Amino acid sequence: MDAFEKKYGFKEDKKVKDFHKSRRMFCIYEGKLYIAESGLPYSHAVWFTNMGWISEKNDKLMDEIVRGIIDDKGDVYFYIGYDFKVDERLEKYGRR
């Protein structure tokens, strides 16, 4: 199990990778909206690492970067952290 899997609390097995492929990731970082390619089989943590924003040794931005997904039905979800927290700041995004 890699460091990100431990922090998320689950192993990225085939079921998780299939879920990842079925949704589209996005985030708001430094005031800018980023939308990942469709069909990616990995987590936001891996995406953020690929973008150079976090590393396995320094991932504090996971608790700061607003991120989420658009599922295969078109529903949008916002959250932060490895535990997918929603707070007042994120609730405001949903009301816009």
Short mmCIF file of N, CA, C and O in Angstrom, two decimals:
data_model
loop_
_atom_site.label_atom_id
_atom_site.label_comp_id
_atom_site.label_asym_id
_atom_site.label_seq_id
_atom_site.Cartn_x
_atom_site.Cartn_y
_atom_site.Cartn_z
N MET A 1 0.86 -1.18 0.00
CA MET A 1 0.00 0.00 0.00
C MET A 1 0.90 1.24 0.00
O MET A 1 1.78 1.37 0.82
N ASP A 2 0.69 2.15 -0.93
CA ASP A 2 1.53 3.33 -0.96
C ASP A 2 1.04 4.38 0.05
O ASP A 2 0.01 4.21 0.69
N ALA A 3 1.80 5.45 0.20
CA ALA A 3 1.49 6.48 1.20
C ALA A 3 0.11 7.09 0.99
O ALA A 3 -0.61 7.34 1.95
N PHE A 4 -0.29 7.34 -0.24
CA PHE A 4 -1.59 7.95 -0.50
C PHE A 4 -2.73 6.99 -0.16
O PHE A 4 -3.75 7.39 0.39
N GLU A 5 -2.56 5.71 -0.48
CA GLU A 5 -3.58 4.73 -0.13
C GLU A 5 -3.80 4.68 1.37
O GLU A 5 -4.93 4.61 1.85
N LYS A 6 -2.73 4.75 2.14
CA LYS A 6 -2.85 4.74 3.60
C LYS A 6 -3.63 5.97 4.08
O LYS A 6 -4.46 5.87 4.97
N LYS A 7 -3.37 7.12 3.48
CA LYS A 7 -4.05 8.33 3.92
C LYS A 7 -5.52 8.34 3.50
O LYS A 7 -6.37 8.84 4.23
N TYR A 8 -5.83 7.80 2.33
CA TYR A 8 -7.22 7.69 1.91
C TYR A 8 -7.96 6.62 2.71
O TYR A 8 -9.16 6.66 2.87
N GLY A 9 -7.22 5.63 3.18
CA GLY A 9 -7.82 4.58 3.97
C GLY A 9 -8.36 3.41 3.17
O GLY A 9 -9.14 2.61 3.68
N PHE A 10 -7.97 3.31 1.91
CA PHE A 10 -8.38 2.15 1.11
C PHE A 10 -7.35 1.90 0.02
O PHE A 10 -6.64 2.80 -0.39
N LYS A 11 -7.30 0.66 -0.42
CA LYS A 11 -6.37 0.27 -1.48
C LYS A 11 -6.99 0.59 -2.84
O LYS A 11 -8.17 0.38 -3.05
N GLU A 12 -6.19 1.10 -3.72
CA GLU A 12 -6.66 1.44 -5.06
C GLU A 12 -6.64 0.19 -5.93
O GLU A 12 -5.80 0.02 -6.79
N ASP A 13 -7.64 -0.67 -5.71
CA ASP A 13 -7.77 -1.91 -6.47
C ASP A 13 -8.55 -1.67 -7.76
O ASP A 13 -8.83 -0.52 -8.12
N LYS A 14 -8.92 -2.72 -8.45
CA LYS A 14 -9.63 -2.59 -9.72
C LYS A 14 -10.95 -1.83 -9.57
O LYS A 14 -11.29 -0.98 -10.39
N LYS A 15 -11.68 -2.11 -8.50
CA LYS A 15 -12.96 -1.43 -8.26
C LYS A 15 -12.76 0.08 -8.12
O LYS A 15 -13.50 0.88 -8.71
N VAL A 16 -11.76 0.48 -7.36
CA VAL A 16 -11.47 1.90 -7.17
C VAL A 16 -11.00 2.52 -8.48
O VAL A 16 -11.43 3.62 -8.86
N LYS A 17 -10.14 1.84 -9.20
CA LYS A 17 -9.65 2.37 -10.48
C LYS A 17 -10.79 2.50 -11.50
O LYS A 17 -10.84 3.48 -12.25
N ASP A 18 -11.72 1.55 -11.49
CA ASP A 18 -12.89 1.66 -12.37
C ASP A 18 -13.74 2.87 -12.01
O ASP A 18 -14.23 3.58 -12.88
N PHE A 19 -13.90 3.11 -10.69
CA PHE A 19 -14.62 4.31 -10.26
C PHE A 19 -13.90 5.56 -10.77
O PHE A 19 -14.52 6.47 -11.32
N HIS A 20 -12.58 5.60 -10.56
CA HIS A 20 -11.80 6.76 -11.01
C HIS A 20 -12.01 7.01 -12.50
O HIS A 20 -12.18 8.15 -12.92
N LYS A 21 -12.00 5.95 -13.29
CA LYS A 21 -12.18 6.10 -14.74
C LYS A 21 -13.57 6.62 -15.10
O LYS A 21 -13.74 7.25 -16.14
N SER A 22 -14.55 6.36 -14.24
CA SER A 22 -15.94 6.72 -14.56
C SER A 22 -16.26 8.17 -14.24
O SER A 22 -17.32 8.67 -14.62
N ARG A 23 -15.38 8.85 -13.52
CA ARG A 23 -15.65 10.24 -13.14
C ARG A 23 -14.60 11.16 -13.73
O ARG A 23 -13.59 10.71 -14.27
N ARG A 24 -14.86 12.44 -13.63
CA ARG A 24 -13.87 13.42 -14.10
C ARG A 24 -13.48 14.30 -12.92
O ARG A 24 -14.33 14.88 -12.26
N MET A 25 -12.20 14.38 -12.65
CA MET A 25 -11.69 15.17 -11.54
C MET A 25 -11.57 16.64 -11.93
O MET A 25 -11.33 16.98 -13.08
N PHE A 26 -11.72 17.48 -10.91
CA PHE A 26 -11.42 18.90 -11.06
C PHE A 26 -10.89 19.42 -9.74
O PHE A 26 -11.01 18.76 -8.70
N CYS A 27 -10.31 20.61 -9.78
CA CYS A 27 -9.90 21.27 -8.54
C CYS A 27 -9.82 22.77 -8.81
O CYS A 27 -9.80 23.22 -9.95
N ILE A 28 -9.81 23.49 -7.71
CA ILE A 28 -9.60 24.94 -7.76
C ILE A 28 -8.33 25.20 -6.97
O ILE A 28 -8.30 25.00 -5.75
N TYR A 29 -7.29 25.59 -7.67
CA TYR A 29 -5.98 25.79 -7.06
C TYR A 29 -5.48 27.17 -7.42
O TYR A 29 -5.46 27.54 -8.60
N GLU A 30 -5.13 27.93 -6.40
CA GLU A 30 -4.66 29.30 -6.56
C GLU A 30 -5.63 30.12 -7.41
O GLU A 30 -5.22 30.87 -8.30
N GLY A 31 -6.93 29.92 -7.15
CA GLY A 31 -7.97 30.70 -7.82
C GLY A 31 -8.29 30.28 -9.24
O GLY A 31 -9.08 30.92 -9.91
N LYS A 32 -7.69 29.20 -9.71
CA LYS A 32 -7.90 28.75 -11.08
C LYS A 32 -8.54 27.37 -11.10
O LYS A 32 -8.18 26.50 -10.31
N LEU A 33 -9.51 27.17 -12.00
CA LEU A 33 -10.16 25.87 -12.16
C LEU A 33 -9.32 24.99 -13.08
O LEU A 33 -8.96 25.39 -14.18
N TYR A 34 -9.02 23.79 -12.61
CA TYR A 34 -8.32 22.78 -13.40
C TYR A 34 -9.26 21.60 -13.58
O TYR A 34 -9.88 21.14 -12.61
N ILE A 35 -9.36 21.08 -14.78
CA ILE A 35 -10.19 19.93 -15.07
C ILE A 35 -9.29 18.87 -15.70
O ILE A 35 -8.64 19.11 -16.71
N ALA A 36 -9.28 17.70 -15.07
CA ALA A 36 -8.43 16.61 -15.55
C ALA A 36 -9.03 15.98 -16.80
O ALA A 36 -10.22 16.14 -17.08
N GLU A 37 -8.22 15.27 -17.51
CA GLU A 37 -8.70 14.49 -18.65
C GLU A 37 -9.72 13.47 -18.17
O GLU A 37 -9.68 13.03 -17.03
N SER A 38 -10.61 13.08 -19.04
CA SER A 38 -11.57 12.02 -18.72
C SER A 38 -10.87 10.67 -18.68
O SER A 38 -9.88 10.45 -19.36
N GLY A 39 -11.42 9.76 -17.86
CA GLY A 39 -10.97 8.37 -17.87
C GLY A 39 -9.69 8.07 -17.14
O GLY A 39 -9.14 6.97 -17.31
N LEU A 40 -9.20 8.98 -16.33
CA LEU A 40 -7.95 8.71 -15.61
C LEU A 40 -8.20 7.70 -14.49
O LEU A 40 -9.16 7.84 -13.73
N PRO A 41 -7.32 6.69 -14.35
CA PRO A 41 -7.55 5.63 -13.39
C PRO A 41 -6.95 5.87 -12.01
O PRO A 41 -6.71 4.94 -11.25
N TYR A 42 -6.68 7.14 -11.65
CA TYR A 42 -6.01 7.40 -10.38
C TYR A 42 -6.67 8.53 -9.61
O TYR A 42 -7.57 9.20 -10.09
N SER A 43 -6.18 8.73 -8.39
CA SER A 43 -6.76 9.67 -7.44
C SER A 43 -6.30 11.11 -7.68
O SER A 43 -5.37 11.38 -8.44
N HIS A 44 -6.97 12.02 -6.96
CA HIS A 44 -6.54 13.42 -6.97
C HIS A 44 -5.10 13.54 -6.46
O HIS A 44 -4.34 14.36 -6.98
N ALA A 45 -4.74 12.75 -5.45
CA ALA A 45 -3.37 12.83 -4.91
C ALA A 45 -2.34 12.52 -5.99
O ALA A 45 -1.33 13.22 -6.11
N VAL A 46 -2.60 11.52 -6.80
CA VAL A 46 -1.68 11.20 -7.89
C VAL A 46 -1.68 12.33 -8.92
O VAL A 46 -0.62 12.74 -9.40
N TRP A 47 -2.85 12.84 -9.26
CA TRP A 47 -2.94 13.96 -10.21
C TRP A 47 -2.15 15.16 -9.69
O TRP A 47 -1.37 15.76 -10.42
N PHE A 48 -2.36 15.52 -8.41
CA PHE A 48 -1.66 16.67 -7.83
C PHE A 48 -0.15 16.44 -7.81
O PHE A 48 0.63 17.37 -8.02
N THR A 49 0.27 15.20 -7.58
CA THR A 49 1.70 14.88 -7.63
C THR A 49 2.23 15.07 -9.05
O THR A 49 3.29 15.68 -9.26
N ASN A 50 1.47 14.59 -10.02
CA ASN A 50 1.88 14.76 -11.42
C ASN A 50 1.97 16.23 -11.81
O ASN A 50 2.80 16.60 -12.64
N MET A 51 1.13 17.06 -11.20
CA MET A 51 1.14 18.50 -11.48
C MET A 51 2.27 19.22 -10.74
O MET A 51 2.53 20.38 -10.99
N GLY A 52 2.90 18.52 -9.77
CA GLY A 52 3.99 19.11 -9.00
C GLY A 52 3.52 19.92 -7.80
O GLY A 52 4.32 20.65 -7.20
N TRP A 53 2.27 19.77 -7.40
CA TRP A 53 1.72 20.55 -6.27
C TRP A 53 1.96 19.89 -4.93
O TRP A 53 2.04 20.57 -3.91
N ILE A 54 2.01 18.56 -4.90
CA ILE A 54 2.25 17.83 -3.66
C ILE A 54 3.24 16.71 -3.94
O ILE A 54 3.53 16.41 -5.10
N SER A 55 3.71 16.10 -2.86
CA SER A 55 4.54 14.90 -2.95
C SER A 55 4.14 13.99 -1.80
O SER A 55 3.39 14.41 -0.91
N GLU A 56 4.63 12.77 -1.81
CA GLU A 56 4.31 11.87 -0.70
C GLU A 56 4.85 12.41 0.61
O GLU A 56 4.27 12.17 1.66
N LYS A 57 5.92 13.20 0.57
CA LYS A 57 6.51 13.77 1.79
C LYS A 57 5.88 15.10 2.17
O LYS A 57 5.94 15.49 3.33
N ASN A 58 5.29 15.81 1.22
CA ASN A 58 4.68 17.12 1.50
C ASN A 58 3.34 17.20 0.78
O ASN A 58 3.28 17.63 -0.37
N ASP A 59 2.30 16.80 1.47
CA ASP A 59 0.97 16.77 0.85
C ASP A 59 -0.04 17.63 1.61
O ASP A 59 -1.24 17.40 1.53
N LYS A 60 0.43 18.63 2.34
CA LYS A 60 -0.46 19.45 3.15
C LYS A 60 -1.54 20.16 2.32
O LYS A 60 -2.61 20.47 2.83
N LEU A 61 -1.27 20.37 1.03
CA LEU A 61 -2.27 21.04 0.19
C LEU A 61 -3.53 20.19 -0.02
O LEU A 61 -4.56 20.72 -0.44
N MET A 62 -3.47 18.90 0.28
CA MET A 62 -4.68 18.07 0.16
C MET A 62 -5.79 18.57 1.09
O MET A 62 -6.96 18.39 0.80
N ASP A 63 -5.41 19.24 2.18
CA ASP A 63 -6.40 19.81 3.10
C ASP A 63 -6.77 21.24 2.74
O ASP A 63 -7.56 21.86 3.45
N GLU A 64 -6.20 21.77 1.67
CA GLU A 64 -6.46 23.16 1.29
C GLU A 64 -7.07 23.31 -0.10
O GLU A 64 -7.85 24.22 -0.34
N ILE A 65 -6.67 22.45 -1.03
CA ILE A 65 -7.16 22.56 -2.40
C ILE A 65 -8.59 22.05 -2.48
O ILE A 65 -8.88 20.91 -2.13
N VAL A 66 -9.49 22.92 -2.94
CA VAL A 66 -10.87 22.49 -3.18
C VAL A 66 -10.84 21.60 -4.40
O VAL A 66 -10.29 21.95 -5.44
N ARG A 67 -11.41 20.42 -4.25
CA ARG A 67 -11.41 19.50 -5.37
C ARG A 67 -12.73 18.76 -5.42
O ARG A 67 -13.56 18.89 -4.54
N GLY A 68 -12.90 17.99 -6.48
CA GLY A 68 -14.13 17.23 -6.58
C GLY A 68 -14.18 16.44 -7.86
O GLY A 68 -13.19 16.29 -8.57
N ILE A 69 -15.40 15.95 -8.11
CA ILE A 69 -15.62 15.13 -9.30
C ILE A 69 -16.95 15.49 -9.95
O ILE A 69 -17.84 16.05 -9.32
N ILE A 70 -17.03 15.14 -11.20
CA ILE A 70 -18.29 15.12 -11.93
C ILE A 70 -18.51 13.65 -12.25
O ILE A 70 -17.67 13.02 -12.89
N ASP A 71 -19.61 13.09 -11.73
CA ASP A 71 -19.82 11.66 -11.94
C ASP A 71 -20.46 11.38 -13.30
O ASP A 71 -20.73 12.31 -14.07
N ASP A 72 -20.69 10.11 -13.58
CA ASP A 72 -21.20 9.72 -14.89
C ASP A 72 -22.64 10.16 -15.13
O ASP A 72 -23.14 10.08 -16.25
N LYS A 73 -23.31 10.68 -14.09
CA LYS A 73 -24.67 11.22 -14.25
C LYS A 73 -24.65 12.74 -14.42
O LYS A 73 -25.68 13.36 -14.60
N GLY A 74 -23.46 13.34 -14.28
CA GLY A 74 -23.33 14.78 -14.39
C GLY A 74 -23.44 15.51 -13.07
O GLY A 74 -23.42 16.74 -13.02
N ASP A 75 -23.54 14.76 -11.95
CA ASP A 75 -23.59 15.39 -10.63
C ASP A 75 -22.20 15.86 -10.24
O ASP A 75 -21.19 15.21 -10.55
N VAL A 76 -22.15 17.00 -9.53
CA VAL A 76 -20.89 17.61 -9.14
C VAL A 76 -20.73 17.52 -7.63
O VAL A 76 -21.67 17.81 -6.88
N TYR A 77 -19.54 17.11 -7.18
CA TYR A 77 -19.23 16.99 -5.76
C TYR A 77 -17.96 17.76 -5.46
O TYR A 77 -16.98 17.64 -6.18
N PHE A 78 -17.99 18.56 -4.38
CA PHE A 78 -16.83 19.31 -3.90
C PHE A 78 -16.40 18.78 -2.55
O PHE A 78 -17.26 18.44 -1.73
N TYR A 79 -15.08 18.76 -2.27
CA TYR A 79 -14.59 18.35 -0.96
C TYR A 79 -13.12 18.73 -0.84
O TYR A 79 -12.49 19.17 -1.80
N ILE A 80 -12.57 18.53 0.36
CA ILE A 80 -11.15 18.73 0.63
C ILE A 80 -10.67 17.57 1.50
O ILE A 80 -11.46 16.89 2.14
N GLY A 81 -9.37 17.38 1.55
CA GLY A 81 -8.77 16.41 2.44
C GLY A 81 -8.90 14.96 1.99
O GLY A 81 -9.68 14.64 1.11
N TYR A 82 -8.13 14.12 2.65
CA TYR A 82 -8.19 12.68 2.37
C TYR A 82 -9.50 12.08 2.86
O TYR A 82 -9.90 11.01 2.43
N ASP A 83 -10.17 12.79 3.78
CA ASP A 83 -11.43 12.27 4.32
C ASP A 83 -12.65 12.93 3.68
O ASP A 83 -13.76 12.82 4.18
N PHE A 84 -12.44 13.63 2.55
CA PHE A 84 -13.52 14.18 1.73
C PHE A 84 -14.44 15.12 2.53
O PHE A 84 -15.66 15.04 2.46
N LYS A 85 -13.83 16.04 3.29
CA LYS A 85 -14.58 16.96 4.14
C LYS A 85 -15.33 18.00 3.29
O LYS A 85 -14.88 18.41 2.23
N VAL A 86 -16.47 18.42 3.83
CA VAL A 86 -17.23 19.53 3.26
C VAL A 86 -17.42 20.54 4.39
O VAL A 86 -17.83 20.17 5.50
N ASP A 87 -17.09 21.80 4.15
CA ASP A 87 -17.26 22.83 5.16
C ASP A 87 -18.02 24.01 4.56
O ASP A 87 -18.47 23.95 3.41
N GLU A 88 -18.18 25.08 5.33
CA GLU A 88 -18.95 26.24 4.86
C GLU A 88 -18.39 26.82 3.57
O GLU A 88 -19.14 27.24 2.70
N ARG A 89 -17.09 26.87 3.46
CA ARG A 89 -16.46 27.39 2.25
C ARG A 89 -16.91 26.59 1.03
O ARG A 89 -17.25 27.15 -0.01
N LEU A 90 -16.96 25.27 1.16
CA LEU A 90 -17.36 24.44 0.04
C LEU A 90 -18.86 24.52 -0.23
O LEU A 90 -19.29 24.44 -1.37
N GLU A 91 -19.64 24.70 0.82
CA GLU A 91 -21.08 24.85 0.64
C GLU A 91 -21.39 26.05 -0.26
O GLU A 91 -22.32 26.03 -1.04
N LYS A 92 -20.57 27.09 -0.15
CA LYS A 92 -20.78 28.29 -0.99
C LYS A 92 -20.60 27.98 -2.47
O LYS A 92 -21.29 28.52 -3.31
N TYR A 93 -19.66 27.07 -2.80
CA TYR A 93 -19.47 26.69 -4.20
C TYR A 93 -20.73 26.03 -4.76
O TYR A 93 -21.11 26.26 -5.90
N GLY A 94 -21.39 25.25 -3.95
CA GLY A 94 -22.59 24.55 -4.38
C GLY A 94 -23.78 25.46 -4.61
O GLY A 94 -24.71 25.13 -5.33
N ARG A 95 -23.75 26.65 -4.01
CA ARG A 95 -24.87 27.58 -4.15
C ARG A 95 -24.67 28.59 -5.27
O ARG A 95 -25.51 29.43 -5.49
N ARG A 96 -23.54 28.58 -5.90
CA ARG A 96 -23.26 29.59 -6.95
C ARG A 96 -24.04 29.29 -8.20
O ARG A 96 -24.36 28.24 -8.57
#
